[in-house]
PDB file of C-alpha atoms and ligand atoms in Angstrom:
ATOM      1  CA  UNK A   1    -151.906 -10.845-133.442  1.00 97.00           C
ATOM      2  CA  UNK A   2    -149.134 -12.765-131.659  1.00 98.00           C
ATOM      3  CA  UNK A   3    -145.418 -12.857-132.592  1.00 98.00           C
ATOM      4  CA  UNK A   4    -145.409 -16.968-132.087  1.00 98.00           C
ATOM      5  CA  UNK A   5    -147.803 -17.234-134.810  1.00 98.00           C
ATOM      6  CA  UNK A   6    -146.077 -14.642-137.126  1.00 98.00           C
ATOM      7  CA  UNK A   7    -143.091 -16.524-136.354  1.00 98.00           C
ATOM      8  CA  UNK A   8    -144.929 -20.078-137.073  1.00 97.00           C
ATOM      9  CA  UNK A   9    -146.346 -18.565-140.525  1.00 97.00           C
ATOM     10  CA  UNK A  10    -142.631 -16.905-141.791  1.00 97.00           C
ATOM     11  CA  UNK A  11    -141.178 -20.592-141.235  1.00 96.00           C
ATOM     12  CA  UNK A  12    -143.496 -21.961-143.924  1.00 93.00           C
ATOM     13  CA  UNK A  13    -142.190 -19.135-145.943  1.00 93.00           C
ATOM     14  CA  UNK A  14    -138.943 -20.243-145.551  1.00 91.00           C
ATOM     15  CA  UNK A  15    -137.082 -18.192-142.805  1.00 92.00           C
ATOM     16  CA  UNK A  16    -133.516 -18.178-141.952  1.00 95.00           C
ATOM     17  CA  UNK A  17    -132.482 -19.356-138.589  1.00 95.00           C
ATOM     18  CA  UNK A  18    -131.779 -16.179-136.021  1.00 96.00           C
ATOM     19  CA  UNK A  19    -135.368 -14.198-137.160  1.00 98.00           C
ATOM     20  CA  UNK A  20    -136.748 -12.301-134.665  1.00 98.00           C
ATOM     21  CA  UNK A  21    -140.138 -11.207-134.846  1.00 98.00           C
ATOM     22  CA  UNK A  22    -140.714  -8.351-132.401  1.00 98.00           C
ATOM     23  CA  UNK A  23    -143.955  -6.704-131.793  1.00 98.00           C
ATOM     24  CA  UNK A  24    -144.913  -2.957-130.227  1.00 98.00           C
ATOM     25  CA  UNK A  25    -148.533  -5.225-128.500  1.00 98.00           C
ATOM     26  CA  UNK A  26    -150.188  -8.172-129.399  1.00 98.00           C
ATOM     27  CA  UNK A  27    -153.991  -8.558-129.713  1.00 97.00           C
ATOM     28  CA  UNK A  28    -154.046 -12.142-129.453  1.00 98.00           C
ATOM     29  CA  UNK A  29    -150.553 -12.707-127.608  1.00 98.00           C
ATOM     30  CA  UNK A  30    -150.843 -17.250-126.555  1.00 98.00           C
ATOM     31  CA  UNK A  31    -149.513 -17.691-123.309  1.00 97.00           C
ATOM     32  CA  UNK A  32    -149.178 -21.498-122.072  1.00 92.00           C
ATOM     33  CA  UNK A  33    -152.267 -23.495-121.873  1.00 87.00           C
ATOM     34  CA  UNK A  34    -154.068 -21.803-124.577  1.00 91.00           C
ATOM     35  CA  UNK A  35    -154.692 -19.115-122.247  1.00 94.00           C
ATOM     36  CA  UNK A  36    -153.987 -15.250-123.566  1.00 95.00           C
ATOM     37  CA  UNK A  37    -151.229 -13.441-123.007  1.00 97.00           C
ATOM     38  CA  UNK A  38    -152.053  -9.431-122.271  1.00 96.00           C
ATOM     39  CA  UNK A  39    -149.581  -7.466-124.273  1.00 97.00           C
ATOM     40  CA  UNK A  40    -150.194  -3.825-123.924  1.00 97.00           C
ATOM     41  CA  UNK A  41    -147.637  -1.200-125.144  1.00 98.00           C
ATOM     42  CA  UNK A  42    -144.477  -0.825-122.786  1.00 98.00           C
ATOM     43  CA  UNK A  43    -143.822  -4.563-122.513  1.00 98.00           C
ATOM     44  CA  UNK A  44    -141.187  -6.887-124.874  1.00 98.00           C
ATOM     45  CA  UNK A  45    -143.148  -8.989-126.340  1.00 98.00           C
ATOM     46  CA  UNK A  46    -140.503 -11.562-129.056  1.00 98.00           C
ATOM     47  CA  UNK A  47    -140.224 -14.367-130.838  1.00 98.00           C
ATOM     48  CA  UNK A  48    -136.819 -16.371-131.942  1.00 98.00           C
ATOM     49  CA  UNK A  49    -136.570 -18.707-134.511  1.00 98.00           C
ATOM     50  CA  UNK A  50    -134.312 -21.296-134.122  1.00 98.00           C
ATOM     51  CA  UNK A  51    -133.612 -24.536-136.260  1.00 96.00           C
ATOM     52  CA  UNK A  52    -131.626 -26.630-133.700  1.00 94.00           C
ATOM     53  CA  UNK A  53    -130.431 -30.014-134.354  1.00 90.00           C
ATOM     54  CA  UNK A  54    -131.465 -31.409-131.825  1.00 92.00           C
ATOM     55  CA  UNK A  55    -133.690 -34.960-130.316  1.00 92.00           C
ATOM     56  CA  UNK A  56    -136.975 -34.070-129.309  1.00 93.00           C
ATOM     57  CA  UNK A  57    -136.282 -35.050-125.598  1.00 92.00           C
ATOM     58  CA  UNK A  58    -133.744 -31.766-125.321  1.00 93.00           C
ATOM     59  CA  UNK A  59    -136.692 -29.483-126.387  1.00 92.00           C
ATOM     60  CA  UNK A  60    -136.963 -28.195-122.559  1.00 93.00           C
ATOM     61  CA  UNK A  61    -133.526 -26.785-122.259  1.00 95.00           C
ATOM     62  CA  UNK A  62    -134.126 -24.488-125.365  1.00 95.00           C
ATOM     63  CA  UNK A  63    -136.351 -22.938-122.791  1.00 95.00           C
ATOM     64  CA  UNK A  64    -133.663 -23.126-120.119  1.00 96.00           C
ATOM     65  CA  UNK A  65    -131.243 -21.367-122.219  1.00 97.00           C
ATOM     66  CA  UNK A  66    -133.493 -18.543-122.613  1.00 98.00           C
ATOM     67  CA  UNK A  67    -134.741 -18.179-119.146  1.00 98.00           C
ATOM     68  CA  UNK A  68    -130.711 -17.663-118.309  1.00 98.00           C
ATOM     69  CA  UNK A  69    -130.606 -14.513-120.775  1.00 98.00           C
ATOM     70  CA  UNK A  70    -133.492 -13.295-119.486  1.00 98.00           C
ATOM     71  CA  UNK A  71    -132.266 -13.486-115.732  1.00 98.00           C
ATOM     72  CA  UNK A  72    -128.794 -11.912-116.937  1.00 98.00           C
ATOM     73  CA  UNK A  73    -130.039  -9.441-119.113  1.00 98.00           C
ATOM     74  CA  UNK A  74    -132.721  -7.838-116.283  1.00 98.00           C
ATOM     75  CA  UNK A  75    -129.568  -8.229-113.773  1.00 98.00           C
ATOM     76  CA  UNK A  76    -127.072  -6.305-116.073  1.00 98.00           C
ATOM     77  CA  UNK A  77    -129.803  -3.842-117.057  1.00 98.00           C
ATOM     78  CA  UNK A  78    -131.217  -3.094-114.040  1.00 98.00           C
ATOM     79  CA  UNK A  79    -129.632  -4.447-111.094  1.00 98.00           C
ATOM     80  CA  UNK A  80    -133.006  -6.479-110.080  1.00 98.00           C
ATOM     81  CA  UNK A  81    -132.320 -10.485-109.027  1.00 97.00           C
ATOM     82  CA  UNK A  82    -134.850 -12.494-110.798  1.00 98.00           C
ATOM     83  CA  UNK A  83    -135.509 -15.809-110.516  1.00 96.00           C
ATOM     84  CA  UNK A  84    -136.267 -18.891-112.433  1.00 96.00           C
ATOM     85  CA  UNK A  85    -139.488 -20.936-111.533  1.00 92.00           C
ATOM     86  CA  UNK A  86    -139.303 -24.045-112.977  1.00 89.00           C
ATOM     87  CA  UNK A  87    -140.180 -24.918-116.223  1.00 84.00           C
ATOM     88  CA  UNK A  88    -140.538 -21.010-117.576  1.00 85.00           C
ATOM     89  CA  UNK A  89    -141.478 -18.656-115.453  1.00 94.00           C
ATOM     90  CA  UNK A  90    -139.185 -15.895-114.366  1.00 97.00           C
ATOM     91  CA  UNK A  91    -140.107 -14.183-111.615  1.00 97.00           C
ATOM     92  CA  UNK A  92    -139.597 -11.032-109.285  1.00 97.00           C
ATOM     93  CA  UNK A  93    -140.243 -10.848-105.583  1.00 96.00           C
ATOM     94  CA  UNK A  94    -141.789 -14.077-106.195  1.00 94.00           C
ATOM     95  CA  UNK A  95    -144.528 -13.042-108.882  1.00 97.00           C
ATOM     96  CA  UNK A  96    -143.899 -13.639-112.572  1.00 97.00           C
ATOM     97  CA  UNK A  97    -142.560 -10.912-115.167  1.00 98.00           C
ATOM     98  CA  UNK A  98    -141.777 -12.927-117.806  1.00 98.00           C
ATOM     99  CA  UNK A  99    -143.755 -15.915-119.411  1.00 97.00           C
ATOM    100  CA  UNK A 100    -141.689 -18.232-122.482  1.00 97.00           C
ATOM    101  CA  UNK A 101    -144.132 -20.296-124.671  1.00 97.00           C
ATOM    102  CA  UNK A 102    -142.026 -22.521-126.786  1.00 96.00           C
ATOM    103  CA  UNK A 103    -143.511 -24.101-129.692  1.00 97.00           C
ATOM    104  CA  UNK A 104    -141.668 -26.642-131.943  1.00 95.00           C
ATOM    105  CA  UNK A 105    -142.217 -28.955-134.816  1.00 95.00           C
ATOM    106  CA  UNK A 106    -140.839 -32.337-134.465  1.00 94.00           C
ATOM    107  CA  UNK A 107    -139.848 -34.627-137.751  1.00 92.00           C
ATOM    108  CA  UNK A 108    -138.583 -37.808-137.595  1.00 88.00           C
ATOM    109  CA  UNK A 109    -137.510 -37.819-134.407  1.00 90.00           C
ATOM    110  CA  UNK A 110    -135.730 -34.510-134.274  1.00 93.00           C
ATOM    111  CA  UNK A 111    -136.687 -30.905-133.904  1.00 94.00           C
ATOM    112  CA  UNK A 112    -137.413 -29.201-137.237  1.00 95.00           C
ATOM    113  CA  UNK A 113    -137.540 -25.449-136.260  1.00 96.00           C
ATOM    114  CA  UNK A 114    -138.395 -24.019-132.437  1.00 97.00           C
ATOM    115  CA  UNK A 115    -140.098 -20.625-131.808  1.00 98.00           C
ATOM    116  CA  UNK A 116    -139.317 -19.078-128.334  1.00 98.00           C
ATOM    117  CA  UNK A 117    -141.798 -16.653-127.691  1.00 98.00           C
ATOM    118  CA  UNK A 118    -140.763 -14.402-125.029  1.00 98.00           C
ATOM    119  CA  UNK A 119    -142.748 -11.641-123.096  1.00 98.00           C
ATOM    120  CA  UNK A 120    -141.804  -9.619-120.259  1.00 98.00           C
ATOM    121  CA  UNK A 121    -143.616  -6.932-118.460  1.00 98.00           C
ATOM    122  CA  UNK A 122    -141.474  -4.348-118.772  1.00 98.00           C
ATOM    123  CA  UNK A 123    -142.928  -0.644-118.377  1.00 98.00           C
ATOM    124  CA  UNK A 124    -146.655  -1.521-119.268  1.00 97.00           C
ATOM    125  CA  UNK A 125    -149.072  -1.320-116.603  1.00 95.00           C
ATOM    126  CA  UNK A 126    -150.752  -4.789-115.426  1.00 96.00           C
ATOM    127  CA  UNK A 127    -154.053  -5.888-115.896  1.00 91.00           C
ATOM    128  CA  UNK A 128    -156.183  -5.462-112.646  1.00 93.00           C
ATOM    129  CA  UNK A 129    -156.584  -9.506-112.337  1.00 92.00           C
ATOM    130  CA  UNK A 130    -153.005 -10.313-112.661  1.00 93.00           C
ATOM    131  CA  UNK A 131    -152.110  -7.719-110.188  1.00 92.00           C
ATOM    132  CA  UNK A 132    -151.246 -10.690-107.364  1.00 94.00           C
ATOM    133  CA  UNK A 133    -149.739 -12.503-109.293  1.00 96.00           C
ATOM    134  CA  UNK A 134    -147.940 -10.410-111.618  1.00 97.00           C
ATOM    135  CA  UNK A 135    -145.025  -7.998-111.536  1.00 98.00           C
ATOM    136  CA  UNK A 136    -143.173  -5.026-114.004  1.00 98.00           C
ATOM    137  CA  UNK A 137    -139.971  -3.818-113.823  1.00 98.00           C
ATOM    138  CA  UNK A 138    -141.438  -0.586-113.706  1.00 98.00           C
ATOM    139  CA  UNK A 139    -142.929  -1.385-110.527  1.00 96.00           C
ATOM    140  CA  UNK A 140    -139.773  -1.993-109.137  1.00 97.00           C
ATOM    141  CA  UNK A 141    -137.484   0.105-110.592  1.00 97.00           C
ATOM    142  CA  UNK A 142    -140.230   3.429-110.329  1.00 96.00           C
ATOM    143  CA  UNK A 143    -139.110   4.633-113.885  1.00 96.00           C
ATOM    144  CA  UNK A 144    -139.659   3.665-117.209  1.00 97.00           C
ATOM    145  CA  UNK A 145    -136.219   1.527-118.822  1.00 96.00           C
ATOM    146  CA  UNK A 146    -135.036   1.445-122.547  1.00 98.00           C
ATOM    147  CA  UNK A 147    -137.184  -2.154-124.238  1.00 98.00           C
ATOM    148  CA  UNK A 148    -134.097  -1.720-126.578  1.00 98.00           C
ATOM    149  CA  UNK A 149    -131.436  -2.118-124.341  1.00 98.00           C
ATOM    150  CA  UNK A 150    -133.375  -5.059-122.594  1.00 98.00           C
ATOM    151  CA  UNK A 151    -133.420  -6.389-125.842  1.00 98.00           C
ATOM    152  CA  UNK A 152    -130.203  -5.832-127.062  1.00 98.00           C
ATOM    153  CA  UNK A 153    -128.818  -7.628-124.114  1.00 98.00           C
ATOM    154  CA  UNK A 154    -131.123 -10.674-123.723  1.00 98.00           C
ATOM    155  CA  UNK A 155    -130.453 -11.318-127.648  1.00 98.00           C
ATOM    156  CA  UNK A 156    -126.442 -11.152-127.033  1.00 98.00           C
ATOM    157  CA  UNK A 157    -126.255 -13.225-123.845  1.00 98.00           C
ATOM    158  CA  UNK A 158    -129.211 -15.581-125.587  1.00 98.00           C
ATOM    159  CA  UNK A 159    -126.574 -15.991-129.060  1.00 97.00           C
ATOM    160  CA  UNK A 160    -124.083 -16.672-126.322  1.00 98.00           C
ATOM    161  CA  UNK A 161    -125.803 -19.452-124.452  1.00 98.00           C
ATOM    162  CA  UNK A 162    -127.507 -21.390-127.334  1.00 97.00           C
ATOM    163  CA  UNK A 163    -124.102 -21.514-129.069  1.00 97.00           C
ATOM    164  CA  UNK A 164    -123.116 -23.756-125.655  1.00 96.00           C
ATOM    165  CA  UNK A 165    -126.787 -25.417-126.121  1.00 96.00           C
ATOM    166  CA  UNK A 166    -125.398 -26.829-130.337  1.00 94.00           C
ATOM    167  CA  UNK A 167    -122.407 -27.222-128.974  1.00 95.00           C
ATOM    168  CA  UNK A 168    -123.770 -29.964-126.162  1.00 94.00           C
ATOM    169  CA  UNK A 169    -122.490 -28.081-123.349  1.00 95.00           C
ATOM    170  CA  UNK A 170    -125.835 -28.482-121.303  1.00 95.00           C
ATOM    171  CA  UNK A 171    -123.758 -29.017-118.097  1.00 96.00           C
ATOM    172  CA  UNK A 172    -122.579 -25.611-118.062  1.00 97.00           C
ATOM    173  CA  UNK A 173    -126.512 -24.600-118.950  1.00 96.00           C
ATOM    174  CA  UNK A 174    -128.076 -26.472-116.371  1.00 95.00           C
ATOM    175  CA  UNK A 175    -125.965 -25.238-113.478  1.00 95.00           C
ATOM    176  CA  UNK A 176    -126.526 -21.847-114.316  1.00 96.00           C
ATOM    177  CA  UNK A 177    -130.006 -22.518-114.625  1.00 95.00           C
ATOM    178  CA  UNK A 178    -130.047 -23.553-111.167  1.00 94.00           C
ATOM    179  CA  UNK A 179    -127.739 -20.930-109.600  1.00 94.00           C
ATOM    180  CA  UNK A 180    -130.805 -18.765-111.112  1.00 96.00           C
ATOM    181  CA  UNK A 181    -133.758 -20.856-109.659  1.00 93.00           C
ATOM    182  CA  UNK A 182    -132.784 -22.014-105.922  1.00 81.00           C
ATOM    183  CA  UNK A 183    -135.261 -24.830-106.786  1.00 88.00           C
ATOM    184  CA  UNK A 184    -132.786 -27.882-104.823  1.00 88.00           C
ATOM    185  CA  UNK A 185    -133.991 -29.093-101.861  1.00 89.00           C
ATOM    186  CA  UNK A 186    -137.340 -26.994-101.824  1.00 92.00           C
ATOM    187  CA  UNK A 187    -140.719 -28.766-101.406  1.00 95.00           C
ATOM    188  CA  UNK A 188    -143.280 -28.605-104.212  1.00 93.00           C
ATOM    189  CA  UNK A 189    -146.168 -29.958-106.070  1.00 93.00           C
ATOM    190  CA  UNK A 190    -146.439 -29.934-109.602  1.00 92.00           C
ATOM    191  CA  UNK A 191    -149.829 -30.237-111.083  1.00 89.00           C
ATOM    192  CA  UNK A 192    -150.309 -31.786-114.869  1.00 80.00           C
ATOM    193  CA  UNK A 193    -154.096 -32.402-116.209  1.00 77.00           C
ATOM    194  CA  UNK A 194    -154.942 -34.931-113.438  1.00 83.00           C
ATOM    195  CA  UNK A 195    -153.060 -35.344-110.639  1.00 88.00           C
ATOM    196  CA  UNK A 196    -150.245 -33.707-108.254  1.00 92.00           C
ATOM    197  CA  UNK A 197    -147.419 -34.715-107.463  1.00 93.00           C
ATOM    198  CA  UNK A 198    -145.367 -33.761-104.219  1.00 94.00           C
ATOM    199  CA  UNK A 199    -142.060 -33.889-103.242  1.00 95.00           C
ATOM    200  CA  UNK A 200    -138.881 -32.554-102.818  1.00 95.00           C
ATOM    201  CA  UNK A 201    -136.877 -31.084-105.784  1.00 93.00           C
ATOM    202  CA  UNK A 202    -133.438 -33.570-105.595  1.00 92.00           C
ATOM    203  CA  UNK A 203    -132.451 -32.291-109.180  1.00 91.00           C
ATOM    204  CA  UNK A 204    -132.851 -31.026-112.705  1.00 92.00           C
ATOM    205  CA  UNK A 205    -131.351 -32.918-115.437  1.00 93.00           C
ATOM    206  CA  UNK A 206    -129.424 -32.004-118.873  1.00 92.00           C
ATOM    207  CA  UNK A 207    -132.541 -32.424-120.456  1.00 92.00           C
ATOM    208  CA  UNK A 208    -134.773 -30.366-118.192  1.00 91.00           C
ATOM    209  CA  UNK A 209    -136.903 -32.261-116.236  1.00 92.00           C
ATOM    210  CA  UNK A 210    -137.508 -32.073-112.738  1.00 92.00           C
ATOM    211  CA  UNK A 211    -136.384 -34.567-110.372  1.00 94.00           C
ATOM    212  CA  UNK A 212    -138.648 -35.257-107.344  1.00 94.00           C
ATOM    213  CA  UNK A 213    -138.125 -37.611-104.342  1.00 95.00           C
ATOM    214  CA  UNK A 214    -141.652 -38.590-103.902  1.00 94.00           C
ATOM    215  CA  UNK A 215    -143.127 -40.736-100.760  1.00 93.00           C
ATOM    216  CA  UNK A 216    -143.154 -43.549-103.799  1.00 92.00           C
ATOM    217  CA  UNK A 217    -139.721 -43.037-104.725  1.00 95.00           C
ATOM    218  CA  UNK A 218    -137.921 -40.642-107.010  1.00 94.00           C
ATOM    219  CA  UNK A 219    -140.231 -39.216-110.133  1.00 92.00           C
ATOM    220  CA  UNK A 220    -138.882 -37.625-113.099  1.00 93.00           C
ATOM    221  CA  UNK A 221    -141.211 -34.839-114.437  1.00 91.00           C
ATOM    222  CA  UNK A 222    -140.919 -32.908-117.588  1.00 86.00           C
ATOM    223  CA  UNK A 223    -144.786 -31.316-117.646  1.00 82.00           C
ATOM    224  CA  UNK A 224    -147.026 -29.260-115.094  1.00 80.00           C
TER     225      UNK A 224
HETATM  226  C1  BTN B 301    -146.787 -18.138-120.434  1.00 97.88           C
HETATM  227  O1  BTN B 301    -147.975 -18.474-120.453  1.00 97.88           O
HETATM  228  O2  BTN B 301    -146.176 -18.017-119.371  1.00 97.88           O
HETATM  229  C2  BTN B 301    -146.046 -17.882-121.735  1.00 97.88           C
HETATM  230  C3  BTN B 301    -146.308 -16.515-122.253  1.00 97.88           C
HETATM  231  C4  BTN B 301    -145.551 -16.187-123.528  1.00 97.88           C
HETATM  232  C5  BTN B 301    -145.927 -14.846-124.080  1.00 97.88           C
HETATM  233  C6  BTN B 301    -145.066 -14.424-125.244  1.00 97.88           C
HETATM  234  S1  BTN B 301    -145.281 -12.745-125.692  1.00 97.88           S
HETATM  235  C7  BTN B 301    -144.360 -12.971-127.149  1.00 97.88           C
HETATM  236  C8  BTN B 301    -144.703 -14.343-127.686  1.00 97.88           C
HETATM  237  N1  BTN B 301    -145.830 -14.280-128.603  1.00 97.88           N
HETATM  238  C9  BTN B 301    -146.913 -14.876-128.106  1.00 97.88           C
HETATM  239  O3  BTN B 301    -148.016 -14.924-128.665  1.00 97.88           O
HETATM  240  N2  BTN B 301    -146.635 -15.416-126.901  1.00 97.88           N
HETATM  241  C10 BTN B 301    -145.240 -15.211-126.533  1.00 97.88           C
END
């Protein structure tokens, strides 16, 4: 069904830290929101367990670290620039190719496991309806590429930057996060369930969250 749940269920099993659950399509793949995520054959559709020790309030740069793979890995694969929209998109030519839909348990005050589901639209062909919005890398590249060697290289830079995520170097995460999302300085609005917000983007901090200069002062944001 969806390589976030099989993830979610193996953790009650008992599952090591480092288990990837990897999927050829998913017939019930979650994207954000509840909404579904189409997962047709061709695309990478993944999940990583991880059992960080980490505060809750850190939970968004497990996402961060992720999105930076991601970005390197379809650079050194392909050659394509992608680009991070804030908090998980990645996207191409300004539409999105990759979705992350993180899902944690939190105990006590800390993070008890985290599941990064990742899926990328890779050589599968897009639904009609997500056509605007929505890119491949087939598109782009006019050929099919390997889903292992994607793989294989998002997993070895990811093993890369999460040892600098235990390790507390979020500095060194955050700035490449936003040498990969030319977010600074741009005017947006961010939506959450009831309102929007507007402003310019002064910042994103160690722990993720967007920092707007609003016409009621500076807002920090970590949802929308
Ligand atoms: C989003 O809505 O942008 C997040 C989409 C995340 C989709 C991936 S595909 C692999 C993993 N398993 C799931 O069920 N969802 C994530």
């Amino acid at each position: 069904d969806s390589t976030n749940q099989y993830a979610l269920d193996l953790i009650k099993e008992g599952i090591p830290e480092g288990t990837i659950v990897i999927s050829d399509r998913q017939k019930k793949g979650k994207g954000r929101k509840k909404r579904i995520w189409d997962s047709p054959l061709g695309g990478l559709w993944f999940s990583i367990i991880i059992i960080p020790k980490i505060s809750p309030d850190r939970s968004m740069m497990i996402t961060m670290v992720a999105s930076i793979s991601i970005v390197q890995a379809i650079n050194q694969i392909t050659g394509i620039n992608a680009e991070i929209k804030w908090p998980n998109d990645i996207l191409i030519n300004g539409k999105k190719v990759c979705g992350i839909l993180t899902e944690l348990e939190i105990e006590k005050n800390s993070v008890k496991y985290a599941v990064i589901g990742i899926g990328i639209n890779v050589n599968n062909d897009l639904n009609k309806d997500l056509k605007e919005t929505a890119i491949s890398i087939k598109e782009i590249k006019n050929t099919d590429i390997s889903l292992l060697e994607l793989f294989q290289e998002i997993l070895r830079r990811f093993d890369y930057h999460y040892q600098d995520f235990v390790n507390n170097n979020f500095d060194k995460i955050r700035e490449l996060w936003l040498s990969y999302s030319k977010i600074i300085g741009k005017k947006v609005e961010v939506q959450d369930e009831e309102k929007i917000i507007q402003g310019d983007v002064c910042d994103v901090d160690n722990f993720g969250n967007l920092i707007l200069q609003t016409s009621q002062g500076k807002v920090r944001i970590n949802i929308g």
